mmCIF file of C-alpha atoms in Angstrom:
data_model
loop_
_atom_site.group_PDB
_atom_site.id
_atom_site.type_symbol
_atom_site.label_atom_id
_atom_site.label_comp_id
_atom_site.label_asym_id
_atom_site.label_seq_id
_atom_site.Cartn_x
_atom_site.Cartn_y
_atom_site.Cartn_z
ATOM 1 C CA MET J 10 53.306 299.275 134.252
ATOM 2 C CA THR J 11 55.788 299.316 137.153
ATOM 3 C CA ALA J 12 54.868 297.147 140.115
ATOM 4 C CA THR J 13 54.242 298.823 143.458
ATOM 5 C CA PHE J 14 53.829 297.644 147.020
ATOM 6 C CA PRO J 15 52.605 295.117 148.080
ATOM 7 C CA ALA J 16 53.507 293.238 144.871
ATOM 8 C CA LEU J 17 56.866 295.006 144.838
ATOM 9 C CA ARG J 18 58.960 294.147 147.885
ATOM 10 C CA LEU J 19 62.592 295.060 147.309
ATOM 11 C CA ARG J 20 63.584 293.581 150.641
ATOM 12 C CA ARG J 21 63.043 290.098 149.187
ATOM 13 C CA LEU J 22 66.437 290.392 147.505
ATOM 14 C CA ARG J 23 68.176 291.304 150.771
ATOM 15 C CA GLN J 24 67.130 288.353 152.934
ATOM 16 C CA HIS J 25 70.044 285.999 152.237
ATOM 17 C CA PRO J 26 73.727 287.020 152.359
ATOM 18 C CA VAL J 27 74.617 284.911 149.308
ATOM 19 C CA LEU J 28 71.780 286.480 147.332
ATOM 20 C CA ARG J 29 73.007 289.936 148.326
ATOM 21 C CA ASP J 30 76.456 288.999 147.015
ATOM 22 C CA LEU J 31 75.004 287.594 143.775
ATOM 23 C CA ILE J 32 73.256 290.819 142.827
ATOM 24 C CA ARG J 33 75.803 293.294 144.148
ATOM 25 C CA GLU J 34 76.369 295.948 141.507
ATOM 26 C CA THR J 35 79.840 297.127 142.540
ATOM 27 C CA GLU J 36 82.578 294.821 143.791
ATOM 28 C CA LEU J 37 85.925 296.017 145.104
ATOM 29 C CA ASN J 38 88.887 293.738 144.462
ATOM 30 C CA LEU J 39 92.634 293.945 144.820
ATOM 31 C CA ASN J 40 93.200 294.550 141.108
ATOM 32 C CA ASP J 41 91.384 297.868 141.548
ATOM 33 C CA LEU J 42 94.034 299.254 143.905
ATOM 34 C CA VAL J 43 97.413 300.987 143.574
ATOM 35 C CA LEU J 44 99.679 301.351 146.621
ATOM 36 C CA PRO J 45 101.750 304.542 147.010
ATOM 37 C CA LEU J 46 105.280 304.194 148.394
ATOM 38 C CA PHE J 47 107.629 306.897 149.686
ATOM 39 C CA ILE J 48 111.311 306.286 148.951
ATOM 40 C CA LYS J 49 113.953 308.136 150.982
ATOM 41 C CA ASN J 50 117.678 307.483 151.366
ATOM 42 C CA GLU J 51 119.707 304.603 150.042
ATOM 43 C CA THR J 52 120.401 302.913 153.362
ATOM 44 C CA GLY J 53 119.129 302.988 156.917
ATOM 45 C CA GLU J 54 115.929 302.149 158.746
ATOM 46 C CA LYS J 55 112.374 302.745 157.648
ATOM 47 C CA GLN J 56 111.021 305.961 159.161
ATOM 48 C CA GLU J 57 107.416 305.865 160.330
ATOM 49 C CA ILE J 58 105.125 308.590 159.007
ATOM 50 C CA LEU J 59 103.304 309.560 162.193
ATOM 51 C CA SER J 60 100.361 311.156 160.378
ATOM 52 C CA MET J 61 99.854 308.025 158.248
ATOM 53 C CA PRO J 62 99.809 304.920 160.478
ATOM 54 C CA GLY J 63 101.313 301.900 158.747
ATOM 55 C CA HIS J 64 103.261 303.917 156.195
ATOM 56 C CA PHE J 65 106.952 304.737 156.106
ATOM 57 C CA GLN J 66 109.712 306.575 154.321
ATOM 58 C CA ILE J 67 111.533 303.548 152.921
ATOM 59 C CA PRO J 68 115.251 303.442 152.077
ATOM 60 C CA ILE J 69 116.300 301.568 148.972
ATOM 61 C CA SER J 70 118.181 299.086 151.172
ATOM 62 C CA ALA J 71 114.840 298.070 152.766
ATOM 63 C CA LEU J 72 112.958 297.670 149.493
ATOM 64 C CA GLU J 73 113.530 293.927 149.263
ATOM 65 C CA GLU J 74 111.590 293.311 152.481
ATOM 66 C CA GLU J 75 108.866 295.752 151.441
ATOM 67 C CA ILE J 76 108.442 294.244 147.988
ATOM 68 C CA ARG J 77 108.334 290.759 149.478
ATOM 69 C CA GLU J 78 105.419 291.811 151.703
ATOM 70 C CA ILE J 79 103.626 293.572 148.842
ATOM 71 C CA THR J 80 103.858 290.618 146.479
ATOM 72 C CA ALA J 81 102.801 288.171 149.216
ATOM 73 C CA LEU J 82 99.654 290.239 149.696
ATOM 74 C CA GLY J 83 98.886 290.078 145.983
ATOM 75 C CA ILE J 84 99.321 293.796 145.317
ATOM 76 C CA ASN J 85 100.491 294.326 141.733
ATOM 77 C CA SER J 86 100.591 298.110 141.223
ATOM 78 C CA LEU J 87 102.705 300.791 142.903
ATOM 79 C CA LEU J 88 102.924 304.585 142.675
ATOM 80 C CA LEU J 89 106.350 305.869 143.710
ATOM 81 C CA PHE J 90 107.251 309.174 145.347
ATOM 82 C CA GLY J 91 110.847 310.209 145.978
ATOM 83 C CA VAL J 92 112.127 312.143 148.983
ATOM 84 C CA PRO J 93 115.638 313.327 148.100
ATOM 85 C CA ASP J 94 118.411 314.215 150.542
ATOM 86 C CA HIS J 95 119.191 317.391 148.608
ATOM 87 C CA LYS J 96 116.701 319.964 147.379
ATOM 88 C CA ASP J 97 117.313 323.050 145.263
ATOM 89 C CA ALA J 98 115.352 325.742 143.454
ATOM 90 C CA MET J 99 115.154 323.752 140.214
ATOM 91 C CA GLY J 100 114.364 320.363 141.765
ATOM 92 C CA THR J 101 117.303 318.744 139.989
ATOM 93 C CA GLY J 102 116.953 315.583 142.087
ATOM 94 C CA GLY J 103 113.712 314.924 140.284
ATOM 95 C CA TYR J 104 115.294 314.358 136.883
ATOM 96 C CA HIS J 105 118.828 313.289 137.752
ATOM 97 C CA GLU J 106 119.582 309.920 136.173
ATOM 98 C CA ASP J 107 121.018 308.780 139.510
ATOM 99 C CA GLY J 108 118.212 310.273 141.636
ATOM 100 C CA ILE J 109 116.490 308.509 144.499
ATOM 101 C CA ILE J 110 113.391 307.532 142.521
ATOM 102 C CA GLN J 111 115.391 306.413 139.491
ATOM 103 C CA LYS J 112 117.433 304.097 141.722
ATOM 104 C CA ALA J 113 114.288 302.820 143.410
ATOM 105 C CA ILE J 114 112.672 301.984 140.067
ATOM 106 C CA LYS J 115 115.687 299.940 139.003
ATOM 107 C CA LYS J 116 115.771 298.134 142.351
ATOM 108 C CA ILE J 117 112.079 297.230 142.256
ATOM 109 C CA CYS J 118 112.360 296.063 138.648
ATOM 110 C CA SER J 119 115.161 293.706 139.663
ATOM 111 C CA LEU J 120 113.223 292.399 142.676
ATOM 112 C CA ALA J 121 109.782 291.969 141.120
ATOM 113 C CA PRO J 122 109.666 292.578 137.362
ATOM 114 C CA HIS J 123 105.960 291.661 137.269
ATOM 115 C CA LEU J 124 104.941 294.692 139.340
ATOM 116 C CA LEU J 125 103.445 297.679 137.551
ATOM 117 C CA ILE J 126 105.493 300.743 138.522
ATOM 118 C CA MET J 127 103.838 304.127 138.222
ATOM 119 C CA THR J 128 105.837 307.232 139.101
ATOM 120 C CA ASP J 129 104.749 310.658 140.223
ATOM 121 C CA VAL J 130 106.152 313.323 137.910
ATOM 122 C CA CYS J 131 106.318 316.627 139.785
ATOM 123 C CA PHE J 132 108.780 318.857 141.646
ATOM 124 C CA CYS J 133 107.180 319.754 144.979
ATOM 125 C CA GLN J 134 109.222 317.181 146.930
ATOM 126 C CA TYR J 135 112.443 317.928 145.043
ATOM 127 C CA ALA J 136 112.376 321.742 145.131
ATOM 128 C CA ASP J 137 113.495 323.667 148.186
ATOM 129 C CA HIS J 138 110.501 326.004 147.861
ATOM 130 C CA GLY J 139 107.951 323.161 147.850
ATOM 131 C CA HIS J 140 106.099 324.206 144.720
ATOM 132 C CA CYS J 141 105.378 322.049 141.675
ATOM 133 C CA GLY J 142 107.735 323.698 139.221
ATOM 134 C CA VAL J 143 110.014 326.618 138.444
ATOM 135 C CA ILE J 144 109.308 329.693 140.563
ATOM 136 C CA SER J 145 109.844 333.140 139.078
ATOM 137 C CA GLY J 146 109.976 336.320 141.134
ATOM 138 C CA GLU J 147 110.628 336.766 144.826
ATOM 139 C CA ASN J 148 109.114 334.737 147.631
ATOM 140 C CA GLY J 149 105.650 335.953 148.534
ATOM 141 C CA GLN J 150 102.971 337.592 146.445
ATOM 142 C CA ALA J 151 105.323 338.449 143.583
ATOM 143 C CA ALA J 152 106.319 334.796 143.091
ATOM 144 C CA TYR J 153 104.513 332.597 140.613
ATOM 145 C CA LEU J 154 105.000 329.214 139.006
ATOM 146 C CA ASP J 155 106.482 329.589 135.534
ATOM 147 C CA ASN J 156 104.319 327.182 133.540
ATOM 148 C CA ASP J 157 106.332 326.852 130.340
ATOM 149 C CA ALA J 158 109.736 326.684 132.015
ATOM 150 C CA THR J 159 108.379 323.862 134.167
ATOM 151 C CA LEU J 160 107.325 321.862 131.105
ATOM 152 C CA GLU J 161 110.925 321.437 130.004
ATOM 153 C CA LEU J 162 111.870 319.956 133.372
ATOM 154 C CA LEU J 163 108.841 317.662 133.435
ATOM 155 C CA ILE J 164 109.994 316.179 130.131
ATOM 156 C CA GLN J 165 113.406 315.437 131.610
ATOM 157 C CA GLN J 166 111.876 313.899 134.710
ATOM 158 C CA ALA J 167 109.424 311.685 132.820
ATOM 159 C CA VAL J 168 112.100 310.467 130.403
ATOM 160 C CA SER J 169 114.485 309.684 133.273
ATOM 161 C CA HIS J 170 111.767 307.599 134.940
ATOM 162 C CA ALA J 171 111.034 305.720 131.730
ATOM 163 C CA ARG J 172 114.720 305.108 131.159
ATOM 164 C CA ALA J 173 115.025 303.664 134.682
ATOM 165 C CA GLY J 174 112.181 301.233 133.981
ATOM 166 C CA ALA J 175 108.916 302.909 134.983
ATOM 167 C CA ASP J 176 105.833 301.435 133.322
ATOM 168 C CA VAL J 177 103.567 304.507 133.686
ATOM 169 C CA VAL J 178 104.378 308.180 134.322
ATOM 170 C CA ALA J 179 101.895 310.314 136.214
ATOM 171 C CA PRO J 180 102.332 314.098 135.996
ATOM 172 C CA SER J 181 100.638 315.676 139.021
ATOM 173 C CA GLY J 182 101.379 319.405 139.012
ATOM 174 C CA MET J 183 98.350 320.633 137.018
ATOM 175 C CA ILE J 184 100.727 322.438 134.679
ATOM 176 C CA ASP J 185 99.034 323.581 131.462
ATOM 177 C CA GLY J 186 100.310 321.551 128.510
ATOM 178 C CA MET J 187 102.084 318.945 130.649
ATOM 179 C CA VAL J 188 100.572 315.930 128.887
ATOM 180 C CA LYS J 189 101.445 317.206 125.419
ATOM 181 C CA ALA J 190 104.986 318.098 126.448
ATOM 182 C CA ILE J 191 105.652 314.791 128.200
ATOM 183 C CA ARG J 192 104.110 312.773 125.363
ATOM 184 C CA HIS J 193 106.364 314.508 122.863
ATOM 185 C CA GLY J 194 109.404 314.066 125.106
ATOM 186 C CA LEU J 195 108.763 310.370 125.698
ATOM 187 C CA ASP J 196 108.199 309.727 122.002
ATOM 188 C CA GLU J 197 111.359 311.574 121.024
ATOM 189 C CA ALA J 198 113.357 309.547 123.545
ATOM 190 C CA GLY J 199 112.052 306.231 122.202
ATOM 191 C CA PHE J 200 109.402 305.609 124.861
ATOM 192 C CA SER J 201 106.259 305.885 122.766
ATOM 193 C CA HIS J 202 104.977 302.748 124.511
ATOM 194 C CA ILE J 203 104.935 304.361 127.978
ATOM 195 C CA PRO J 204 101.418 305.531 128.972
ATOM 196 C CA ILE J 205 100.637 308.783 130.754
ATOM 197 C CA LEU J 206 98.307 308.787 133.742
ATOM 198 C CA SER J 207 97.463 312.460 134.122
ATOM 199 C CA TYR J 208 96.351 314.060 137.366
ATOM 200 C CA SER J 209 93.806 315.778 135.155
ATOM 201 C CA VAL J 210 91.566 317.045 137.950
ATOM 202 C CA LYS J 211 93.565 317.879 141.059
ATOM 203 C CA TYR J 212 92.063 320.229 143.582
ATOM 204 C CA ALA J 213 93.859 322.648 145.904
ATOM 205 C CA SER J 214 92.596 320.531 148.765
ATOM 206 C CA ALA J 215 93.048 320.413 152.519
ATOM 207 C CA MET J 216 93.302 316.619 152.194
ATOM 208 C CA TYR J 217 97.033 316.550 151.385
ATOM 209 C CA GLY J 218 98.480 317.466 154.800
ATOM 210 C CA PRO J 219 99.824 314.026 155.831
ATOM 211 C CA PHE J 220 101.271 313.488 152.352
ATOM 212 C CA ARG J 221 103.227 316.722 152.565
ATOM 213 C CA LEU J 222 104.765 315.544 155.822
ATOM 214 C CA ALA J 223 105.611 312.209 154.198
ATOM 215 C CA THR J 224 107.347 313.811 151.218
ATOM 216 C CA GLU J 225 108.688 316.803 153.152
ATOM 217 C CA GLY J 226 107.235 318.876 150.334
ATOM 218 C CA ALA J 227 104.975 321.517 151.844
ATOM 219 C CA PRO J 228 105.210 324.955 150.150
ATOM 220 C CA LYS J 229 107.601 327.266 151.939
ATOM 221 C CA PHE J 230 105.433 330.253 150.996
ATOM 222 C CA GLY J 231 101.966 330.755 149.585
ATOM 223 C CA ASP J 232 99.905 327.779 148.476
ATOM 224 C CA ARG J 233 99.059 325.910 145.269
ATOM 225 C CA SER J 234 95.699 327.474 144.521
ATOM 226 C CA ALA J 235 97.156 329.338 141.531
ATOM 227 C CA TYR J 236 97.645 326.063 139.650
ATOM 228 C CA GLN J 237 95.456 323.463 141.359
ATOM 229 C CA MET J 238 91.674 323.666 141.045
ATOM 230 C CA ASP J 239 89.192 325.448 143.300
ATOM 231 C CA SER J 240 87.095 323.014 145.345
ATOM 232 C CA GLY J 241 83.860 324.687 144.254
ATOM 233 C CA ASN J 242 84.368 323.944 140.550
ATOM 234 C CA ALA J 243 83.075 320.902 138.697
ATOM 235 C CA ILE J 244 82.424 322.144 135.156
ATOM 236 C CA GLU J 245 86.027 323.312 135.032
ATOM 237 C CA ALA J 246 87.055 319.707 135.714
ATOM 238 C CA LEU J 247 85.605 318.663 132.368
ATOM 239 C CA ARG J 248 87.589 321.400 130.628
ATOM 240 C CA GLU J 249 90.789 320.145 132.274
ATOM 241 C CA VAL J 250 90.023 316.579 131.234
ATOM 242 C CA GLU J 251 89.188 317.602 127.676
ATOM 243 C CA ALA J 252 92.551 319.358 127.369
ATOM 244 C CA ASP J 253 94.432 316.301 128.599
ATOM 245 C CA VAL J 254 92.527 313.948 126.305
ATOM 246 C CA VAL J 255 93.333 316.124 123.284
ATOM 247 C CA GLU J 256 96.994 316.228 124.344
ATOM 248 C CA GLY J 257 97.207 312.433 124.491
ATOM 249 C CA ALA J 258 96.537 311.303 128.065
ATOM 250 C CA ASP J 259 96.121 307.533 128.207
ATOM 251 C CA MET J 260 94.442 307.570 131.626
ATOM 252 C CA LEU J 261 92.787 310.266 133.717
ATOM 253 C CA MET J 262 92.664 310.959 137.443
ATOM 254 C CA VAL J 263 90.532 312.851 139.951
ATOM 255 C CA LYS J 264 92.161 313.821 143.254
ATOM 256 C CA PRO J 265 90.940 313.782 146.054
ATOM 257 C CA ALA J 266 88.456 310.925 145.761
ATOM 258 C CA HIS J 267 85.729 310.484 148.354
ATOM 259 C CA THR J 268 85.219 314.230 148.792
ATOM 260 C CA TYR J 269 84.779 314.552 144.999
ATOM 261 C CA LEU J 270 82.564 311.598 144.092
ATOM 262 C CA ASP J 271 80.354 313.878 142.002
ATOM 263 C CA VAL J 272 83.349 314.926 139.899
ATOM 264 C CA ILE J 273 84.451 311.309 139.400
ATOM 265 C CA CYS J 274 80.930 310.522 138.192
ATOM 266 C CA ARG J 275 80.818 313.488 135.806
ATOM 267 C CA VAL J 276 84.202 312.711 134.300
ATOM 268 C CA LYS J 277 83.396 309.027 133.798
ATOM 269 C CA GLN J 278 80.046 309.786 132.194
ATOM 270 C CA ALA J 279 81.694 312.234 129.798
ATOM 271 C CA TYR J 280 84.687 309.999 128.969
ATOM 272 C CA THR J 281 83.471 306.420 129.329
ATOM 273 C CA HIS J 282 86.110 305.137 126.914
ATOM 274 C CA ILE J 283 89.153 306.339 128.883
ATOM 275 C CA PRO J 284 90.365 304.622 132.080
ATOM 276 C CA LEU J 285 89.775 306.775 135.155
ATOM 277 C CA ALA J 286 91.721 306.693 138.408
ATOM 278 C CA ALA J 287 90.789 308.296 141.700
ATOM 279 C CA TYR J 288 93.320 309.144 144.407
ATOM 280 C CA HIS J 289 92.083 308.385 147.917
ATOM 281 C CA THR J 290 94.362 310.905 149.550
ATOM 282 C CA SER J 291 96.449 310.905 152.703
ATOM 283 C CA GLY J 292 94.004 313.174 154.512
ATOM 284 C CA GLU J 293 91.051 310.972 153.630
ATOM 285 C CA PHE J 294 93.034 307.930 154.800
ATOM 286 C CA SER J 295 94.214 309.545 158.031
ATOM 287 C CA MET J 296 90.735 310.753 158.989
ATOM 288 C CA ILE J 297 89.455 307.184 158.912
ATOM 289 C CA LYS J 298 92.480 305.984 160.894
ATOM 290 C CA ALA J 299 92.062 308.697 163.533
ATOM 291 C CA ALA J 300 88.348 308.059 163.992
ATOM 292 C CA ALA J 301 88.945 304.308 164.194
ATOM 293 C CA GLU J 302 91.666 304.758 166.814
ATOM 294 C CA LYS J 303 89.163 306.744 168.889
ATOM 295 C CA GLY J 304 86.704 303.891 168.571
ATOM 296 C CA TRP J 305 84.185 306.099 166.811
ATOM 297 C CA ILE J 306 83.902 303.999 163.638
ATOM 298 C CA ASP J 307 84.627 300.468 162.451
ATOM 299 C CA GLU J 308 87.767 300.952 160.357
ATOM 300 C CA LYS J 309 87.300 297.994 158.019
ATOM 301 C CA LYS J 310 83.647 298.735 157.304
ATOM 302 C CA ALA J 311 84.274 302.464 156.845
ATOM 303 C CA ALA J 312 87.285 302.035 154.562
ATOM 304 C CA MET J 313 85.636 299.375 152.416
ATOM 305 C CA GLU J 314 82.442 301.423 152.140
ATOM 306 C CA ILE J 315 84.322 304.532 151.062
ATOM 307 C CA LEU J 316 86.549 302.721 148.562
ATOM 308 C CA THR J 317 83.530 300.928 147.109
ATOM 309 C CA SER J 318 81.732 304.261 146.759
ATOM 310 C CA ILE J 319 84.687 305.621 144.781
ATOM 311 C CA LYS J 320 84.501 302.701 142.379
ATOM 312 C CA ARG J 321 80.711 302.984 142.217
ATOM 313 C CA ALA J 322 81.057 306.652 141.264
ATOM 314 C CA GLY J 323 83.032 305.615 138.178
ATOM 315 C CA ALA J 324 86.689 305.073 139.059
ATOM 316 C CA ASP J 325 88.262 302.137 137.226
ATOM 317 C CA PHE J 326 91.050 301.955 139.796
ATOM 318 C CA ILE J 327 91.925 303.654 143.069
ATOM 319 C CA ILE J 328 95.249 304.863 144.427
ATOM 320 C CA THR J 329 94.955 304.282 148.155
ATOM 321 C CA TYR J 330 97.027 303.944 151.307
ATOM 322 C CA TYR J 331 94.576 301.248 152.356
ATOM 323 C CA ALA J 332 95.797 298.774 149.729
ATOM 324 C CA LYS J 333 97.618 296.530 152.220
ATOM 325 C CA GLU J 334 94.713 296.473 154.667
ATOM 326 C CA VAL J 335 92.241 295.697 151.892
ATOM 327 C CA ALA J 336 94.460 292.850 150.694
ATOM 328 C CA ARG J 337 94.428 291.359 154.189
ATOM 329 C CA TRP J 338 90.704 291.903 154.672
ATOM 330 C CA LEU J 339 89.831 290.278 151.345
ATOM 331 C CA SER J 340 92.105 287.323 152.103
ATOM 332 C CA ASN J 341 91.104 287.122 155.771
ATOM 333 C CA ILE J 342 94.771 287.338 156.735
#
């Protein structure tokens, strides 16, 4: 028979701070976090991203200083996004062997070979129209993203990243069949050892605004609701994940994170055996920053609470713009 009050007093286990730490169910640590970086230009100064305090568009010439700071903080995992000087309809900068992200990968590998380098595989920041693949038809209602034509380019992009030295490729466009196509392309090119982290469940969310400024990749017309998921759907998320698992995804992702904790939980419960990432997005990051700057919330407590809730919901690791701050908070730097 279950004990009840007064025999049962749950507050007994909350009286001492060390006891609270001993029985804590979910613990956030630095190995849970992946830091996104935005790479733009080969030389010059870092350019501050005004909508994302503490983050910059970083030229390759400034990577040595950046990597030195990252490694000193104990951060071991990066997710790279490229911001090319030239954009065109086919996003050729995304898969060019001498592209901005390919050069950045090689540079980081030479500076810190121990770092895990993940790369975003998509075309929104490389294409002049700002969409995630090949656009067919005219601008406006008649235009649509050509799914199968995009797959061919995603293969080229993923292989070019692997050839440059990426450790993980992460296709993010929610293109049907992208995992299968990329897996086949990597295997054919001799990169069967490279894992795929699929943005399996990516919503057409309002939480990407600051990111689009950072990558200069906002759609020039329409939006991405024709290929990213509707925010009201959760059962559909399991269908998306199932498709990616069958196609060979090594790791899964839900994006955004703290506005979709229920989806993270559902996916993890259904696929306990597959590593699950959650992307704490630019909008979610910037909202905390803005409220903290106003003095409305305690930034450290709010950020740590939210990131812990994402892990508690089922994420095995979290992609977050708070990685540097968390590293300092945990080390009391």
